[in-house]
PDB file of C-alpha atoms and ligand atoms in Angstrom:
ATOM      1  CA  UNK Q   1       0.000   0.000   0.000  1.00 45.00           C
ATOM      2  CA  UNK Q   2       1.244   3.117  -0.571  1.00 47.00           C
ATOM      3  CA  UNK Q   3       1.417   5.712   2.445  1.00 49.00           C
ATOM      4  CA  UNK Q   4      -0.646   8.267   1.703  1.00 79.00           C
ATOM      5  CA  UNK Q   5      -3.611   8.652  -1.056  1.00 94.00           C
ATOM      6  CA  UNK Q   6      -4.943   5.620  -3.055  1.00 98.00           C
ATOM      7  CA  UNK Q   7      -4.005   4.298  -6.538  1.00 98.00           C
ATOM      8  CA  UNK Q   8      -6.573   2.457  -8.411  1.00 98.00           C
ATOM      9  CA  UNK Q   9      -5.839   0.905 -12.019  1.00 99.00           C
ATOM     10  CA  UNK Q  10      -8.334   0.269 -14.633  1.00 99.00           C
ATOM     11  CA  UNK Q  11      -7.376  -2.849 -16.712  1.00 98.00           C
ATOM     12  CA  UNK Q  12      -8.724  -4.743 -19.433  1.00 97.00           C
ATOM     13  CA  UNK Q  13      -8.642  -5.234 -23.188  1.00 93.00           C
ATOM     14  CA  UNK Q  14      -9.500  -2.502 -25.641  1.00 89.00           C
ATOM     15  CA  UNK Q  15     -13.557  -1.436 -25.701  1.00 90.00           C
ATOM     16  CA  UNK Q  16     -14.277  -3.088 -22.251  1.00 94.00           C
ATOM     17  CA  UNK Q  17     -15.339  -0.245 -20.572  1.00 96.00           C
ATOM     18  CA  UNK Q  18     -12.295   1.236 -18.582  1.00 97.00           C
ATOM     19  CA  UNK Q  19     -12.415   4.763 -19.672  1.00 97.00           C
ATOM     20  CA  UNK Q  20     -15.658   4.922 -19.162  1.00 98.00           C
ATOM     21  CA  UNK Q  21     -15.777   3.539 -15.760  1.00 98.00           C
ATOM     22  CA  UNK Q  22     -12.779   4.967 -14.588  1.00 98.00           C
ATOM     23  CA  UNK Q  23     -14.380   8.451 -14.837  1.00 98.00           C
ATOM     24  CA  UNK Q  24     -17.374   7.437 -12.976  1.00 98.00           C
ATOM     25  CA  UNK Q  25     -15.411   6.007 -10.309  1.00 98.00           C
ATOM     26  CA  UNK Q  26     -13.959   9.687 -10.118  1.00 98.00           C
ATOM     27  CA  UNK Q  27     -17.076  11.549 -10.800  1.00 98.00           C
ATOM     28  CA  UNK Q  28     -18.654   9.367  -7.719  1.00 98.00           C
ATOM     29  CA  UNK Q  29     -15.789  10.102  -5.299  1.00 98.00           C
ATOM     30  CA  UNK Q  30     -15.555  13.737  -6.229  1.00 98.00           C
ATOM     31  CA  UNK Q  31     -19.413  13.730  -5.432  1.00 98.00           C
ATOM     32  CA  UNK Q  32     -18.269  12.684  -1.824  1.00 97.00           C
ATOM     33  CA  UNK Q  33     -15.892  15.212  -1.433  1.00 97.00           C
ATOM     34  CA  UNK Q  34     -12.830  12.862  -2.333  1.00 97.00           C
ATOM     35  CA  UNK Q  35      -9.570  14.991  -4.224  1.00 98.00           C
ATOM     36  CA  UNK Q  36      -9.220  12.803  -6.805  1.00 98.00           C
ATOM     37  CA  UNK Q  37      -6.932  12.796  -9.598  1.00 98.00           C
ATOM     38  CA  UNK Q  38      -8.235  11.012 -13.065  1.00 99.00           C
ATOM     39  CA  UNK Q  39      -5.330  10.130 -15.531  1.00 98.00           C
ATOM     40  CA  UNK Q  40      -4.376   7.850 -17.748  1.00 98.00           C
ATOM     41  CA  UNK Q  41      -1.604   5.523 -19.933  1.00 98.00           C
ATOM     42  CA  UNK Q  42       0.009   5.973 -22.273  1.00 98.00           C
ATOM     43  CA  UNK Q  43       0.351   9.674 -21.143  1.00 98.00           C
ATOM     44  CA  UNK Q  44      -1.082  11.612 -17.961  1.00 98.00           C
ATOM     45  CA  UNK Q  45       1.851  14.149 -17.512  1.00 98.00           C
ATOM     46  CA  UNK Q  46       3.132  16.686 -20.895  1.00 98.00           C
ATOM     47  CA  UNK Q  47       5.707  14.814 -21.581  1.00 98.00           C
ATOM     48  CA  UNK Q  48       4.341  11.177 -21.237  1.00 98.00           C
ATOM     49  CA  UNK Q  49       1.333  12.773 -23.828  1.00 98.00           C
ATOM     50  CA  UNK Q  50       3.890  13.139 -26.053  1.00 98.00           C
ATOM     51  CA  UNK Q  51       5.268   9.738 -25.658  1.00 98.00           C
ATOM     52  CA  UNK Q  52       1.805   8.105 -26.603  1.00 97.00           C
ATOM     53  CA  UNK Q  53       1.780  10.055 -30.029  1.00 96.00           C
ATOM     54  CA  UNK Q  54       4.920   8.642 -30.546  1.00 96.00           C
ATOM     55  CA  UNK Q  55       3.529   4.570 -29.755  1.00 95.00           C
ATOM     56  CA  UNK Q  56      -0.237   5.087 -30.225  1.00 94.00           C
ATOM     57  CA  UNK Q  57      -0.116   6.771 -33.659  1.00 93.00           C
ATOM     58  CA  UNK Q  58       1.531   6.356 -37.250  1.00 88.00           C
ATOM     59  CA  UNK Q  59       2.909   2.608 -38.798  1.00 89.00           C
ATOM     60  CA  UNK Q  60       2.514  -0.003 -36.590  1.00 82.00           C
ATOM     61  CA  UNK Q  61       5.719  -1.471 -37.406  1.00 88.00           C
ATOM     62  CA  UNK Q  62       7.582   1.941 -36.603  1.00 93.00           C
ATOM     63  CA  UNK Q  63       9.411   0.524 -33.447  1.00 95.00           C
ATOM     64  CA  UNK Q  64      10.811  -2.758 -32.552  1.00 95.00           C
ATOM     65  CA  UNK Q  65       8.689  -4.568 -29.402  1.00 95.00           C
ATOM     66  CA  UNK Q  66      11.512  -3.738 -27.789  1.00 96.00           C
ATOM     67  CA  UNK Q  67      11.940   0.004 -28.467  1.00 97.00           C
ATOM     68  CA  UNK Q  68       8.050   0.257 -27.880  1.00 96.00           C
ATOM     69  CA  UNK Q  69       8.622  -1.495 -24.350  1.00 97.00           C
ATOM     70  CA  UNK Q  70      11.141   1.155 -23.689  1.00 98.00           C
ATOM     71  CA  UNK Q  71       8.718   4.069 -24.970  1.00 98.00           C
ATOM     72  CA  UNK Q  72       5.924   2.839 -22.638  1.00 98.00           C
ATOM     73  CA  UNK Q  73       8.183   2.617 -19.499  1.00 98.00           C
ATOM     74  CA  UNK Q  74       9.879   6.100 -20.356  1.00 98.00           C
ATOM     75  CA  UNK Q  75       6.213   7.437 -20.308  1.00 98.00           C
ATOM     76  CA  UNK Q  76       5.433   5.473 -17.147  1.00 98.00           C
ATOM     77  CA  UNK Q  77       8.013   7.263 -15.435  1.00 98.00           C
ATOM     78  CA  UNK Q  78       7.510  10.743 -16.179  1.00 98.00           C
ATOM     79  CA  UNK Q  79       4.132  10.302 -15.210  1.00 98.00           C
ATOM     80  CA  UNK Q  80       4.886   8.577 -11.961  1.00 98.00           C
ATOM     81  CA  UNK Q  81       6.936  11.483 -11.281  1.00 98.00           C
ATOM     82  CA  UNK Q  82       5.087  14.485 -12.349  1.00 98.00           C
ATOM     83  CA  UNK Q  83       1.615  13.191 -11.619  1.00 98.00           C
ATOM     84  CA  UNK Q  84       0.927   9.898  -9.673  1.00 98.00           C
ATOM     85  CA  UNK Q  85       3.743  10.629  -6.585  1.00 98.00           C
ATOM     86  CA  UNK Q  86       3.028  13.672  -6.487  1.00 98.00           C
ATOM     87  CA  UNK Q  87      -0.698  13.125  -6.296  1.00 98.00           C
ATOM     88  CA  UNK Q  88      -0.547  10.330  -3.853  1.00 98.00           C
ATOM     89  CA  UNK Q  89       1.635  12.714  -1.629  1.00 97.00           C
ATOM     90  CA  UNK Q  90      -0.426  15.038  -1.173  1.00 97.00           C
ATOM     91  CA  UNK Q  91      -3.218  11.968  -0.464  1.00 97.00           C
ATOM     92  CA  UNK Q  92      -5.219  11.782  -3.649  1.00 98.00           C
ATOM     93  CA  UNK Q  93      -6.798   9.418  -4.457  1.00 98.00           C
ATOM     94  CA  UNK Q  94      -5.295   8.753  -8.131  1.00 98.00           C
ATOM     95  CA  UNK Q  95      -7.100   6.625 -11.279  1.00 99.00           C
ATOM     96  CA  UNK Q  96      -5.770   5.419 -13.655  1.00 99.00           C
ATOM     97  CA  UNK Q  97      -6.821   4.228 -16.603  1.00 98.00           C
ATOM     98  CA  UNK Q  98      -4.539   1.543 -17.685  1.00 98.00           C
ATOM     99  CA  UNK Q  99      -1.034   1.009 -15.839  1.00 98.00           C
ATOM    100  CA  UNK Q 100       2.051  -1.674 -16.001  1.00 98.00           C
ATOM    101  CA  UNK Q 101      -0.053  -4.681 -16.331  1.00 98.00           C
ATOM    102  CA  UNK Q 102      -0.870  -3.075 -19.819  1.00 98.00           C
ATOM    103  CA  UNK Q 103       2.620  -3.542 -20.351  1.00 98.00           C
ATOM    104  CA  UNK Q 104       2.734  -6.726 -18.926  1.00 97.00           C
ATOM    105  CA  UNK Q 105       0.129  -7.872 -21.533  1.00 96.00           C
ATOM    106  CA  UNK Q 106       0.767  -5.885 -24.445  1.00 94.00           C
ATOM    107  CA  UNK Q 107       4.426  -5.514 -24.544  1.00 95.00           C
ATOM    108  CA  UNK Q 108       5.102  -8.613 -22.749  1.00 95.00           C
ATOM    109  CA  UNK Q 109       2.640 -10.923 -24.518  1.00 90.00           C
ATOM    110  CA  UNK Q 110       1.587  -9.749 -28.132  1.00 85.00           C
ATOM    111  CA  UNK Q 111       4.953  -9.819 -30.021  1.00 86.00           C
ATOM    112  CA  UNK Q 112       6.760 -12.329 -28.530  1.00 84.00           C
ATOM    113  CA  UNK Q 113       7.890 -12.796 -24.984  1.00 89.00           C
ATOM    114  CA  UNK Q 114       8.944 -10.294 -23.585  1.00 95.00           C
ATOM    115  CA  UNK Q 115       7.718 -10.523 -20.070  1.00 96.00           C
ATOM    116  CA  UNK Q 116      11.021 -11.191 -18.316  1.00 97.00           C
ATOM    117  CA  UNK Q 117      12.304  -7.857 -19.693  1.00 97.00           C
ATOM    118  CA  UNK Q 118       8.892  -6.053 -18.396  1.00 98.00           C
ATOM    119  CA  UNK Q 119       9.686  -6.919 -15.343  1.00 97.00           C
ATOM    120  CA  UNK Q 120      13.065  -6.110 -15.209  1.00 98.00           C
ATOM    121  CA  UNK Q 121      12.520  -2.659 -16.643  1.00 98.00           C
ATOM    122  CA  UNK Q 122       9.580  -2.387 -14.310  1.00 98.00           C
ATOM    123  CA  UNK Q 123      11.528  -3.119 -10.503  1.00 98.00           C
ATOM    124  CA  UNK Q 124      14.241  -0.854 -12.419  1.00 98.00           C
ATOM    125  CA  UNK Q 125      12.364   2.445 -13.204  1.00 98.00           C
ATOM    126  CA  UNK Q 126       9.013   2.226 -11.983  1.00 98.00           C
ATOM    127  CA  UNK Q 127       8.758   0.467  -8.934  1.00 98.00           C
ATOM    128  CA  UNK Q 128       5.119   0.880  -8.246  1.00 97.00           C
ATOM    129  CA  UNK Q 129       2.456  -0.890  -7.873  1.00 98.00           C
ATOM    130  CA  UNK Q 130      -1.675   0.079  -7.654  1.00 98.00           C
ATOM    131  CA  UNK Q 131      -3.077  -0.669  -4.629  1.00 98.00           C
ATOM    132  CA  UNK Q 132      -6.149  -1.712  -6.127  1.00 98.00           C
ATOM    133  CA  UNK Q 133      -6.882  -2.698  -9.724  1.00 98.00           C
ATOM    134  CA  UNK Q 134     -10.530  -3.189 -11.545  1.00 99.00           C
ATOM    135  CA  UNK Q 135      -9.768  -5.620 -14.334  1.00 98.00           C
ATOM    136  CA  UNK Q 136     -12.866  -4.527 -16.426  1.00 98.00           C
ATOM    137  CA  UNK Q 137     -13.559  -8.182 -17.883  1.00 98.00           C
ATOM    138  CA  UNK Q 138     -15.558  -9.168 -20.918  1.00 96.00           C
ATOM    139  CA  UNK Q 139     -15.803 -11.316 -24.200  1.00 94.00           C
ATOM    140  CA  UNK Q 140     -13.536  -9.575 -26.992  1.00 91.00           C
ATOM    141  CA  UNK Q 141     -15.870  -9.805 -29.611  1.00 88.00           C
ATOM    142  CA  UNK Q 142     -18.086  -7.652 -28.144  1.00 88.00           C
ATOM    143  CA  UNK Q 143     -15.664  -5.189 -26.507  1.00 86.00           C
ATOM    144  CA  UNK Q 144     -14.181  -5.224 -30.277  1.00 78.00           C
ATOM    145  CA  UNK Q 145     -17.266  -3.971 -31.544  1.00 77.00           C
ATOM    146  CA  UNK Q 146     -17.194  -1.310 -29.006  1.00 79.00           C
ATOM    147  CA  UNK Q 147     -13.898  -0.527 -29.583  1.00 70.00           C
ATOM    148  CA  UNK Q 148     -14.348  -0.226 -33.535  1.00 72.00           C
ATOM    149  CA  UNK Q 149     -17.387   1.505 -33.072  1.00 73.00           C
ATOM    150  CA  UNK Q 150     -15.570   4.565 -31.792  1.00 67.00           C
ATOM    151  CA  UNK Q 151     -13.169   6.426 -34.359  1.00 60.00           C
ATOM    152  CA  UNK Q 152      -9.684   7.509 -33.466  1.00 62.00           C
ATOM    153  CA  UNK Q 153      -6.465   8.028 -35.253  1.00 52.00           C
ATOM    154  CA  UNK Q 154      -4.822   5.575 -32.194  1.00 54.00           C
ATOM    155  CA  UNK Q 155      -5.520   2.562 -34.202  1.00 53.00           C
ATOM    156  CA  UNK Q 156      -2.222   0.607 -33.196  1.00 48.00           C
ATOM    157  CA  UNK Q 157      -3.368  -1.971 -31.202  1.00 51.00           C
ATOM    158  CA  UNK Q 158      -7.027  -2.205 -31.958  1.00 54.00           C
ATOM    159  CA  UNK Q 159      -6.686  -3.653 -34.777  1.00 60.00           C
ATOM    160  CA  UNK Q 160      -5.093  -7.037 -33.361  1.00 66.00           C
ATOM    161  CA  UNK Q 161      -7.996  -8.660 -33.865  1.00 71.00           C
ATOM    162  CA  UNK Q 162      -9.917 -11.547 -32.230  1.00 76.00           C
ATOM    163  CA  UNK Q 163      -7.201 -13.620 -31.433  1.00 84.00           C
ATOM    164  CA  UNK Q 164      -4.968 -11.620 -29.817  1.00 85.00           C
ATOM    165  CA  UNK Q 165      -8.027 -10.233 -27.607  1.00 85.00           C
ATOM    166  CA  UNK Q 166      -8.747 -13.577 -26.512  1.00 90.00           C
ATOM    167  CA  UNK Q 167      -4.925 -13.543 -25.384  1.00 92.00           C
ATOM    168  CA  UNK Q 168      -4.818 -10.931 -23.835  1.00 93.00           C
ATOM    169  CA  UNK Q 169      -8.163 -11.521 -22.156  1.00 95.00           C
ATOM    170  CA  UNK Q 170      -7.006 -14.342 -20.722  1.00 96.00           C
ATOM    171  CA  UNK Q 171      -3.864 -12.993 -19.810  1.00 96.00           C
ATOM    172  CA  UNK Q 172      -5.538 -10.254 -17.712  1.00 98.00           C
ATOM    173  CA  UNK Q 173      -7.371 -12.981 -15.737  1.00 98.00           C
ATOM    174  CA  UNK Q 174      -4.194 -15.159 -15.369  1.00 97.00           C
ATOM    175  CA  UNK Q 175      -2.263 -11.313 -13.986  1.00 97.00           C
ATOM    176  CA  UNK Q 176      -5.214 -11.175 -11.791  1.00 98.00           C
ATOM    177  CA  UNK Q 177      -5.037 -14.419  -9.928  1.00 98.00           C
ATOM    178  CA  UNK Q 178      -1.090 -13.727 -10.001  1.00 97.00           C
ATOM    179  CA  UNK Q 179      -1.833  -9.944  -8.058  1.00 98.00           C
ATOM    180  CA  UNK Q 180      -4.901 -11.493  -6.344  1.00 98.00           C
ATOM    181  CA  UNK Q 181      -4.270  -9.088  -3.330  1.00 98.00           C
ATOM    182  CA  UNK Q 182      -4.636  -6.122  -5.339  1.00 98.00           C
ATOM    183  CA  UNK Q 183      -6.969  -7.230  -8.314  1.00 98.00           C
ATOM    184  CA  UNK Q 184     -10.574  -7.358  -9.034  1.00 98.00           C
ATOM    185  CA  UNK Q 185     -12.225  -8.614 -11.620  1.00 98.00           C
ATOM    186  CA  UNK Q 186     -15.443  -6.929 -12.582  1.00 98.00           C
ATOM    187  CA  UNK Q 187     -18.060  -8.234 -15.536  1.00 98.00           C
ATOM    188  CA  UNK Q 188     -17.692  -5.393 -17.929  1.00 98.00           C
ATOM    189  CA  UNK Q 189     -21.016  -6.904 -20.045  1.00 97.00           C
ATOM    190  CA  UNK Q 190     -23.530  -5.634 -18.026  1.00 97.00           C
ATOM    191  CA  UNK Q 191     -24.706  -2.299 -18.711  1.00 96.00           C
ATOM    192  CA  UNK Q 192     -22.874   0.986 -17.131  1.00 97.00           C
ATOM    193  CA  UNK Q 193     -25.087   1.333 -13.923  1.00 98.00           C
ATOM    194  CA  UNK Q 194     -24.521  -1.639 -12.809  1.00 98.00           C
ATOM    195  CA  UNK Q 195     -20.488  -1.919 -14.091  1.00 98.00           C
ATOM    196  CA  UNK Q 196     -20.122   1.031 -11.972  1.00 98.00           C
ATOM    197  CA  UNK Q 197     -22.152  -0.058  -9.069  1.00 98.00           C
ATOM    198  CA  UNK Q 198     -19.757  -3.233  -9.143  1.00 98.00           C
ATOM    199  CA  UNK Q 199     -16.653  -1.116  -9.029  1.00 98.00           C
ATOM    200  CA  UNK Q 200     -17.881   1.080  -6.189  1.00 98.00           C
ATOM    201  CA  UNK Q 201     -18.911  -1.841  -4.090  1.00 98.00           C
ATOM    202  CA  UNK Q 202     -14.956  -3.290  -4.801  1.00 98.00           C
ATOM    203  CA  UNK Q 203     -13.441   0.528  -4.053  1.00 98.00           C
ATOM    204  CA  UNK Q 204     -15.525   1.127  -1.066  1.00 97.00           C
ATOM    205  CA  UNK Q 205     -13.856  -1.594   1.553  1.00 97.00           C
ATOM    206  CA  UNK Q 206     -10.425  -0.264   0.301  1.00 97.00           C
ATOM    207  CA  UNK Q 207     -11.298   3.396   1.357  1.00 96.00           C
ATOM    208  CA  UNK Q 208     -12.684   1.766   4.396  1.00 94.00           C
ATOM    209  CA  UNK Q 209      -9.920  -0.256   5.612  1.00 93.00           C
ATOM    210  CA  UNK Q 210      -7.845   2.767   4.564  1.00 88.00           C
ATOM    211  CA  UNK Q 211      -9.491   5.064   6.898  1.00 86.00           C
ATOM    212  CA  UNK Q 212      -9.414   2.618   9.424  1.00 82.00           C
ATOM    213  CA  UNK Q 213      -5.425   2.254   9.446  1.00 77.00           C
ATOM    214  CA  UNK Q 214      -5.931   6.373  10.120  1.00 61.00           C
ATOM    215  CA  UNK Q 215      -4.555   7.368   6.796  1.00 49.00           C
TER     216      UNK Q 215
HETATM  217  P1  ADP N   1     -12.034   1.257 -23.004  1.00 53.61           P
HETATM  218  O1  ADP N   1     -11.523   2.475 -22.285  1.00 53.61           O
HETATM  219  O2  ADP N   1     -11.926   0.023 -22.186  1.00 53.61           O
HETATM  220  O3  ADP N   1     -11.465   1.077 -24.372  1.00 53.61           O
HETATM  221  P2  ADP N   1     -14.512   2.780 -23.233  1.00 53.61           P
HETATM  222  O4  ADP N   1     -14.893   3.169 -21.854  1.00 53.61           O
HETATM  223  O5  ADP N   1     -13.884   3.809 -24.111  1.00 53.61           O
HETATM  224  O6  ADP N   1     -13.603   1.451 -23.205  1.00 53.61           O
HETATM  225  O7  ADP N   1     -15.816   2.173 -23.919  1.00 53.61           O
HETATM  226  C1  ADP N   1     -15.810   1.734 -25.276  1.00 53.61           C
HETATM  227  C2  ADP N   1     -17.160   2.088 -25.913  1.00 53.61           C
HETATM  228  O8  ADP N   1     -18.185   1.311 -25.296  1.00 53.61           O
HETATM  229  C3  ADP N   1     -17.552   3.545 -25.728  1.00 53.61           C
HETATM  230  O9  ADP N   1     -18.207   3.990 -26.894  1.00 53.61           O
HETATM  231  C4  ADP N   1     -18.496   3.523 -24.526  1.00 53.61           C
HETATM  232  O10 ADP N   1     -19.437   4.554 -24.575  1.00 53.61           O
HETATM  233  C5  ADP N   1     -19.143   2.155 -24.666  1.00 53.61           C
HETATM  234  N1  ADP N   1     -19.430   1.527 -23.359  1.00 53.61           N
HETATM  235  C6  ADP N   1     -18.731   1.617 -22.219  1.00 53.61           C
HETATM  236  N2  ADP N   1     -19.285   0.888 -21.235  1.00 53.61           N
HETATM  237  C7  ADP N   1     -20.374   0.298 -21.767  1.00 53.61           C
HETATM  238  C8  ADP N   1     -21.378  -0.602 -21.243  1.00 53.61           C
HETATM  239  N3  ADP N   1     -21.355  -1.049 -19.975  1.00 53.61           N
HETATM  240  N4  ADP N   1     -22.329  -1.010 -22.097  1.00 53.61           N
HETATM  241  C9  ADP N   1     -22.353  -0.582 -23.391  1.00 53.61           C
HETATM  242  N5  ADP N   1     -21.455   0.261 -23.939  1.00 53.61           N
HETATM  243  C10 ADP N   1     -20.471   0.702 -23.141  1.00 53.61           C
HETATM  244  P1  TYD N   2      -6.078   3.156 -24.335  1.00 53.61           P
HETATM  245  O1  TYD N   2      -6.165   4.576 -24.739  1.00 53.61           O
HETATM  246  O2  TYD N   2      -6.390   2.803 -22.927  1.00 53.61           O
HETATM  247  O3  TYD N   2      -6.968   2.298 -25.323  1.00 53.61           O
HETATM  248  P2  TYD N   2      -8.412   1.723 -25.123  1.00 53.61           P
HETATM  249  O4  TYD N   2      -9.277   2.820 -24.595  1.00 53.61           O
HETATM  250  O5  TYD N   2      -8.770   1.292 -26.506  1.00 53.61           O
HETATM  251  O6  TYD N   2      -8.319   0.571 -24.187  1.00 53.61           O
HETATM  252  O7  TYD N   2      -4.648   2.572 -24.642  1.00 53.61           O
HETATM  253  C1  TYD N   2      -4.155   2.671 -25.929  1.00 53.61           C
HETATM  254  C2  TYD N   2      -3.449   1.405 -26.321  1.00 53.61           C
HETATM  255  O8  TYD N   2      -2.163   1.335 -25.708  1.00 53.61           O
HETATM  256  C3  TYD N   2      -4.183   0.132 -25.954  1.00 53.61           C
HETATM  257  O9  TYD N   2      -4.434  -0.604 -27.143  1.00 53.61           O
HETATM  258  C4  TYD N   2      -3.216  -0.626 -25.095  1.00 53.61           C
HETATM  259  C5  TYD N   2      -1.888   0.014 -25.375  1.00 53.61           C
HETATM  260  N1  TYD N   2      -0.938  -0.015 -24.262  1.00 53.61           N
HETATM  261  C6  TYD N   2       0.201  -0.823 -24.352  1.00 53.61           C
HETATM  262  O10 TYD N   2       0.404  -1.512 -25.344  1.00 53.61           O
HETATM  263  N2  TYD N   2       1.088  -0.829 -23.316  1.00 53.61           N
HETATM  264  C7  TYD N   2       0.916  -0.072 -22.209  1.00 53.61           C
HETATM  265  O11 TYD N   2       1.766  -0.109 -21.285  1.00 53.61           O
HETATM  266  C8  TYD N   2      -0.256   0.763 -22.123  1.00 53.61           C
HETATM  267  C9  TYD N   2      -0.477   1.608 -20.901  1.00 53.61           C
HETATM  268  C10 TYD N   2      -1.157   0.756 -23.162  1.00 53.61           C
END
């Protein structure tokens, strides 16, 4: 656990939902009075927005797997430093949408393996962990029509396709039983009322036990 604040990930495969419920998470804490910060990855501080540019847009092929792993992490870090620490600090409560398990799947799954170096580059630079994270689960085809549905120049890893979703769909689940402390796994199918009911009933013990340690 971190000392002060709380950091909750969103995680999940592309069109499942995390965006969306990772700013109702923050739009129902703010609504209690909570300082919360909402960010997200690739990006969340100036210079880790210009990173994702770099990785999220243009040729796919532009950058080896493992010049892309080092992209992501360089990103990571800025934004640990300008944004998450700082934020946690001062005893935010930070979301994020997406955070190193992304890497761990994407980078570390979906051109080879690469997870050994993930790691390495991970306890090297970034050291960090969520103290909570909302795997937003749900069958790819139809998160894939979600995902297609919506139009955006950051086509790079959307268009994977089915089989690589189911990967990395399973991949999340297999990270979550790995992090089982810190993961949740929520049905991202249902519709958004009740997705975000889910995630508020998983946040709310965490902010309780929290309080009750007197942080
Ligand atoms: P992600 O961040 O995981 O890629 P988004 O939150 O951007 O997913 O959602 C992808 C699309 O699906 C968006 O157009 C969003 O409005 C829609 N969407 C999100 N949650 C639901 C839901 N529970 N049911 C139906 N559509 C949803
Ligand atoms: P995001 O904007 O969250 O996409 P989506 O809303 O479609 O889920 O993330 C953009 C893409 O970046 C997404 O396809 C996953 C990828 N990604 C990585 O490959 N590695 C990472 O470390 C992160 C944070 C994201």
């Amino acid at each position: 656990m971190t000392a002060e604040g709380l950091f909750v990930s969103f995680e999940g495969i592309d069109g499942s939902g995390k965006s969306t419920q990772a700013r109702r998470l923050a739009d129902a804490l703010r609504a209690r009075g909570r300082d919360v910060v909402l960010t997200r990855e690739p990006g969340g501080s100036p210079g880790a927005e210009e990173i994702r540019a770099l990785v999220l847009q243009g040729d796919p092929d532009r950058w080896s797997a493992e010049t892309e792993l080092l992209l992501f992490t360089a990103a990571r870090r800025d934004h640990l430093e300008r944004t998450i620490r700082p934020a946690l600090a001062a005893g935010k409560i930070v979301i994020c949408d997406r955070f190193a398990d992304s890497t761990r799947m994407y980078q570390g799954l979906s051109r080879g393996d690469l997870r050994a170096a993930v790691d390495i580059l991970h306890d090297l630079m970034i050291g960090q962990e969520p103290d909570l994270t909302l795997l937003v689960d749900m069958d790819p085809i139809a998160a894939l029509r979600r995902a297609k549905a919506r139009a955006t120049a950051e086509e790079r890893f959307e268009d994977f396709g089915q089989a690589l979703q189911d990967r990395m769909r399973a991949g999340f689940l297999a990270l979550a039983d790995e992090f089982a402390h810190r993961f949740r796994v929520i049905d991202g199918t249902r519709d958004e009322d009740t997705v975000a009911a889910a995630v508020l009933a998983a946040v709310d013990p965490v902010l309780a036990a929290r309080a009750g340690a007197g942080t």
